[in-house]
Amino acid sequence: MAADSMEIDDALYSRQRYVLGDTAMQKMAQSHVFLSGIGGLGVEIAKNIILAGVKALTVHDTKQCTKWDLGINFFIHEDDITSQRNRAEATLRRISELNPYVHVEASTVPLDETTDLSFLKQYQCVVLTEVSLLLQKKINDFCHAQQPPIKFISADVYGICSRLFCDFGDEFEVLDTTGEEPKEIFISNITQSNPGIVTCLENHPHRLETGQFLTFREVNGMSCLNGSTHQITVVSPYSFSIGDTSDMEPYLHGGIAVQVKTPKVFLFERLEKQITNPLCLVADFSKPEAPLHIHIAMLALNHFQENFGRGPNIGCPQDAEEMLKIAMSVTETLENKPQVNGDVVKWLSRTAQGFLAPLAAAVGGVASQEVLKAVTGKFSPLQQWLYVDMLDIVTPLEKMSSEEFLPRGDRYDALRACIGDSLCQKLHNLKVFLVGCGAIGCEMLKNFALLGVGTGQEKGLVTITDPDLIEKSNLNRQFLFRPHHIQKPKSYTAAEATLNINPYLKIDSYINKVCPATENTYSDEFYTKQDVIVTALDSVEARRYIDSRCVANLRPLIDSGTMGTKGHTEVIVPHLTESYNSHRDPPEEEIPFCTLKSFPAAIEHTIQWARDKFESSFSHKPSLFNKFWQTYLSAEEVLQRIKSGESLEGCFHVIKTLSRRPRSWTQCVELARVKFEKYFSHKALQLIHSFPLDTRLKDGSLFWQSPKRPPFPVKFEFNDPLHYGFIVSAAKLFATVYCVPFTEKDLSEETILKIISAVKVPEFRPSNKVVQTDETARKPDHIPVSSEDERNAIFQLEKSILSNEALESDLQMKPISFEKDDDTNGHIDFITAASNLRAKMYNIEPADRYKTKRIAGKIIPAIATATAAVSGLVALELIKVVGGYSADAYKNCFLNLAIPIMVFTETAEVRRTEIRNGISFTIWDRWTVYGKEDFTLLDFINAVREKYGIEPTMVVQGVKMLYVPVMPGHIKRLKLTMQKLVKPSADKKYVDLTVSFAPETDGEEDLPGPPVRYYFIQEDN
């Protein structure tokens, strides 16, 4: 089957399609991948590429399942060990269930130096884990020599270090290096010069880079630029040069420059050559030499394995010394003869027998994305090595005895070899609250299960919550869920699936949202019982709220998130780091009201307009209609009250809706046709009436110039699929909200043509309404109703009552909640048709249904590779939090697997705020005052002064000002009791107040203070 004719299951892949695009998805769905080694790293890679949707995967392994595997491979169970199954065969059924579109088979035949490698020719990509370096070189040489080359990836995790290598052949062409949408830049000026300088619209930086290519359209004056492509040189954030424009016509106005994606060829060297002169991605710029140190240490480990037929023994100093000698000789074979880092070699030797499952999750996520790049040519490949380590954890481990790291014959032996038994026990006894069981949540639960988090016999508990039900689109990356789980609660299902990985996990699952409304469940007492909170959320608002609860209760928080191939992790530790709320991203730019209503310039504007129309017509208005008739029980009562001069809020709009209510399918189609005329013809005619094409501003410039585009009325054509699509989708939605039944026959072209042919479309009559042109103006809350409108309302309501069209059944509508993922409900059909008709009216490039759905549904693109990588990094930081590490051990991370980059940075040290006279505080400080029943506000102020040496001048509770001296009547409050002022509920023992202090000099702002927790009665110590 041709690649471009393959149909993509959008219900399953929709979030991933927005990351990869259809071309890459179709290439991937035709690719065959070979993966050797289905240990802890191999199973991670297999999971991610099966979820992504390659055509076929062969998993190869010759080893038998052991107890050890239970702590590293989440798809190997106890019965696989008792049945002595091969690892590939044991995991085959479970990984196959991840995606019905992927054919997975197991291979258990030996793969060694004597194997005939010609069987690999059937694969586009070969991935090796747990394979000797000698065999890696042999297979790499074979793959590199093929025409076209077989893309080669090798990856390994040894103890606290990991390695990833890629070779995609001599010349690997990538069509899209970043996956970012091509930028569109609105132009305000182009000079007639050599070089010509292009200037963007004010306050709209172009964000381009020198060397990129742009094509031009809609330029007035210098029109020969239209359709031409130019390489640019950046001059400033708002301008760039494009070559000689001196012979062109003078620029007049308008124009859009659109970025052109150009293919890029990447050159790769074979493994043999790269070993001696490695090209490494630096992940931690504070340690730029680290990749080379680990490179040497890992080569020494490979030589040790070859020399002795085994790995170095756990914690064995003699083996470490031997490996150090090997490292010294290895470095002599490298081109630049770099220094050997003895500590890195020693710790790799001590832990190499072990395995850190979260490190495998992080590297497995990156490696899986490289597989997808290899088979699709989408995104920039890794060149050519990546080393990720956990060397930050070794300092306290130095002091532990070697017995701490030795195996005990349980599922945690691989972990114990890396971090010691004491830290394992702390993980087992951990109480952790995981908020969110989506993609990151599922991955986190898998990591918890492998680490044994919350499995302690006496202590330890994992608490999870998520209010959502499982949808089909979740199955593409939330790997704990299967098709038979659809419409079941995420948290309960995830808990059950996690117990399959580790049955000893203690887990409590809830379906509450974590927000102010659920503070009875997630109270201060609940938070103080937790050792750490982990968030797996997709909302900044929710993150900010949980962060504030963690700060108030002095709990560590680890946050993370992804968007497509991008991801971040952030560690927040009491008294050491800043919190999530300490920094704020700039708010998302809102589209100005006048742009949406009258002057759209981009497809995003028309999509938002259509989305707003959907919300207004099919949700907001029907809800207000129902609310009105729940307040006033009959039309007769309303008529009587407005006749007697009463003003009933919203009554004019409600009566107008009632009088125009369609009562048959024919009337729904007629209404849709009238709306078409109003939205796409009359609106254009009105705007051109208000602002004729030759209108000029006070400075003499044209009103209609970029980014303003003059509209042109759209003439209705029944045979135009776009016009017809609007009528059908709008009529169906009107029928739904007005409770009008319709049949398949009603939807036939014949029926709709017959109805439309008979519709009398109102003629356009220009009005003198003022059109808003101020970009800072907001949408008005209420549009005033004239006395004529009120008289008209009385007449319309009387008419409805007399016609028996204001009965109880007429006073109800059925509001529609927007649902983007149900393709049968017509919601996206309506928005796509409405948006593209408006785009046509304004001569804007239309968008297909797929793009419209992403923008209208505010869909966050997502892919399993980034999710797995991010959650692995979170779990690595969790180990540090549990170990009580110092601030310099913690690392935040930003990654973008598309480019690829992975940047680790130290956490931001908590800031100390000075009040005065040496008194200071941080966000983690909280003062306390203990009161009693008759404690007054004055007593509270005095208590703060006596205990902390500074007198508050203002006391605030949340948004309620308890005491502000300049406010009228507030001085009298000093005598009131705290009980009376705060009015606590019966079970409330304390209240958190905010205090501030007088500035040192008059005229300055009050000085802020820390929160003060006021206890209503003295607590027993």
GROMACS .gro file of N, CA, C and O in nm, residues 842-878:
model
  148
  842TYR      N    1  -1.208   3.683   0.437
  842TYR     CA    2  -1.098   3.776   0.462
  842TYR      C    3  -0.972   3.741   0.382
  842TYR      O    4  -0.866   3.797   0.408
  843ASN      N    5  -0.985   3.646   0.288
  843ASN     CA    6  -0.871   3.605   0.206
  843ASN      C    7  -0.754   3.556   0.292
  843ASN      O    8  -0.639   3.594   0.274
  844ILE      N    9  -0.787   3.470   0.390
  844ILE     CA   10  -0.686   3.409   0.477
  844ILE      C   11  -0.674   3.262   0.436
  844ILE      O   12  -0.774   3.197   0.405
  845GLU      N   13  -0.552   3.210   0.437
  845GLU     CA   14  -0.528   3.069   0.404
  845GLU      C   15  -0.609   2.980   0.499
  845GLU      O   16  -0.598   2.991   0.621
  846PRO      N   17  -0.695   2.889   0.445
  846PRO     CA   18  -0.779   2.807   0.534
  846PRO      C   19  -0.696   2.698   0.605
  846PRO      O   20  -0.580   2.676   0.572
  847ALA      N   21  -0.757   2.633   0.703
  847ALA     CA   22  -0.691   2.522   0.775
  847ALA      C   23  -0.777   2.397   0.761
  847ALA      O   24  -0.900   2.405   0.758
  848ASP      N   25  -0.711   2.281   0.752
  848ASP     CA   26  -0.790   2.157   0.744
  848ASP      C   27  -0.851   2.124   0.880
  848ASP      O   28  -0.820   2.187   0.982
  849ARG      N   29  -0.935   2.022   0.879
  849ARG     CA   30  -1.008   1.983   1.001
  849ARG      C   31  -0.911   1.946   1.114
  849ARG      O   32  -0.934   1.976   1.231
  850TYR      N   33  -0.802   1.884   1.075
  850TYR     CA   34  -0.702   1.832   1.169
  850TYR      C   35  -0.635   1.947   1.245
  850TYR      O   36  -0.623   1.946   1.368
  851LYS      N   37  -0.594   2.052   1.172
  851LYS     CA   38  -0.532   2.168   1.236
  851LYS      C   39  -0.636   2.245   1.317
  851LYS      O   40  -0.608   2.293   1.427
  852THR      N   41  -0.755   2.258   1.261
  852THR     CA   42  -0.863   2.330   1.332
  852THR      C   43  -0.892   2.264   1.466
  852THR      O   44  -0.910   2.331   1.568
  853LYS      N   45  -0.897   2.131   1.465
  853LYS     CA   46  -0.925   2.056   1.589
  853LYS      C   47  -0.819   2.085   1.695
  853LYS      O   48  -0.851   2.105   1.812
  854ARG      N   49  -0.692   2.090   1.654
  854ARG     CA   50  -0.584   2.117   1.751
  854ARG      C   51  -0.599   2.255   1.813
  854ARG      O   52  -0.590   2.270   1.935
  855ILE      N   53  -0.626   2.355   1.729
  855ILE     CA   54  -0.632   2.492   1.780
  855ILE      C   55  -0.761   2.515   1.860
  855ILE      O   56  -0.758   2.567   1.971
  856ALA      N   57  -0.875   2.472   1.804
  856ALA     CA   58  -1.003   2.493   1.872
  856ALA      C   59  -1.011   2.413   2.002
  856ALA      O   60  -1.066   2.459   2.102
  857GLY      N   61  -0.954   2.292   2.000
  857GLY     CA   62  -0.961   2.205   2.118
  857GLY      C   63  -0.847   2.228   2.214
  857GLY      O   64  -0.838   2.160   2.317
  858LYS      N   65  -0.758   2.326   2.181
  858LYS     CA   66  -0.641   2.354   2.265
  858LYS      C   67  -0.569   2.224   2.301
  858LYS      O   68  -0.533   2.199   2.417
  859ILE      N   69  -0.550   2.140   2.200
  859ILE     CA   70  -0.488   2.008   2.222
  859ILE      C   71  -0.338   2.026   2.242
  859ILE      O   72  -0.271   2.095   2.165
  860ILE      N   73  -0.287   1.964   2.348
  860ILE     CA   74  -0.143   1.966   2.373
  860ILE      C   75  -0.082   1.846   2.301
  860ILE      O   76  -0.115   1.732   2.334
  861PRO      N   77   0.004   1.868   2.200
  861PRO     CA   78   0.065   1.754   2.132
  861PRO      C   79   0.143   1.669   2.232
  861PRO      O   80   0.201   1.722   2.327
  862ALA      N   81   0.141   1.537   2.214
  862ALA     CA   82   0.207   1.450   2.313
  862ALA      C   83   0.258   1.324   2.246
  862ALA      O   84   0.199   1.275   2.149
  863ILE      N   85   0.369   1.272   2.300
  863ILE     CA   86   0.429   1.149   2.247
  863ILE      C   87   0.493   1.074   2.363
  863ILE      O   88   0.546   1.135   2.455
  864ALA      N   89   0.486   0.941   2.358
  864ALA     CA   90   0.530   0.858   2.471
  864ALA      C   91   0.678   0.873   2.501
  864ALA      O   92   0.721   0.859   2.616
  865THR      N   93   0.759   0.902   2.398
  865THR     CA   94   0.904   0.911   2.418
  865THR      C   95   0.941   1.020   2.519
  865THR      O   96   1.017   0.996   2.613
  866ALA      N   97   0.885   1.139   2.501
  866ALA     CA   98   0.916   1.252   2.591
  866ALA      C   99   0.860   1.225   2.730
  866ALA      O  100   0.924   1.256   2.831
  867THR      N  101   0.742   1.166   2.736
  867THR     CA  102   0.678   1.136   2.865
  867THR      C  103   0.765   1.040   2.946
  867THR      O  104   0.786   1.059   3.066
  868ALA      N  105   0.815   0.934   2.879
  868ALA     CA  106   0.897   0.835   2.948
  868ALA      C  107   1.027   0.898   2.998
  868ALA      O  108   1.069   0.874   3.112
  869ALA      N  109   1.089   0.981   2.914
  869ALA     CA  110   1.216   1.044   2.951
  869ALA      C  111   1.198   1.134   3.072
  869ALA      O  112   1.276   1.129   3.168
  870VAL      N  113   1.094   1.216   3.069
  870VAL     CA  114   1.070   1.311   3.177
  870VAL      C  115   1.041   1.239   3.309
  870VAL      O  116   1.094   1.274   3.415
  871SER      N  117   0.957   1.135   3.304
  871SER     CA  118   0.922   1.066   3.429
  871SER      C  119   1.043   0.992   3.487
  871SER      O  120   1.058   0.982   3.609
  872GLY      N  121   1.130   0.943   3.399
  872GLY     CA  122   1.253   0.880   3.448
  872GLY      C  123   1.339   0.980   3.524
  872GLY      O  124   1.392   0.951   3.632
  873LEU      N  125   1.351   1.101   3.468
  873LEU     CA  126   1.431   1.206   3.534
  873LEU      C  127   1.370   1.246   3.668
  873LEU      O  128   1.441   1.273   3.765
  874VAL      N  129   1.236   1.250   3.675
  874VAL     CA  130   1.167   1.282   3.801
  874VAL      C  131   1.201   1.177   3.906
  874VAL      O  132   1.232   1.208   4.022
  875ALA      N  133   1.196   1.049   3.867
  875ALA     CA  134   1.222   0.941   3.963
  875ALA      C  135   1.367   0.944   4.012
  875ALA      O  136   1.394   0.910   4.127
  876LEU      N  137   1.460   0.986   3.927
  876LEU     CA  138   1.599   1.001   3.970
  876LEU      C  139   1.611   1.110   4.077
  876LEU      O  140   1.683   1.094   4.178
  877GLU      N  141   1.539   1.221   4.057
  877GLU     CA  142   1.541   1.328   4.158
  877GLU      C  143   1.470   1.284   4.286
  877GLU      O  144   1.508   1.325   4.395
  878LEU      N  145   1.369   1.199   4.273
  878LEU     CA  146   1.298   1.147   4.390
  878LEU      C  147   1.396   1.072   4.482
  878LEU      O  148   1.390   1.085   4.605
   0.00000   0.00000   0.00000
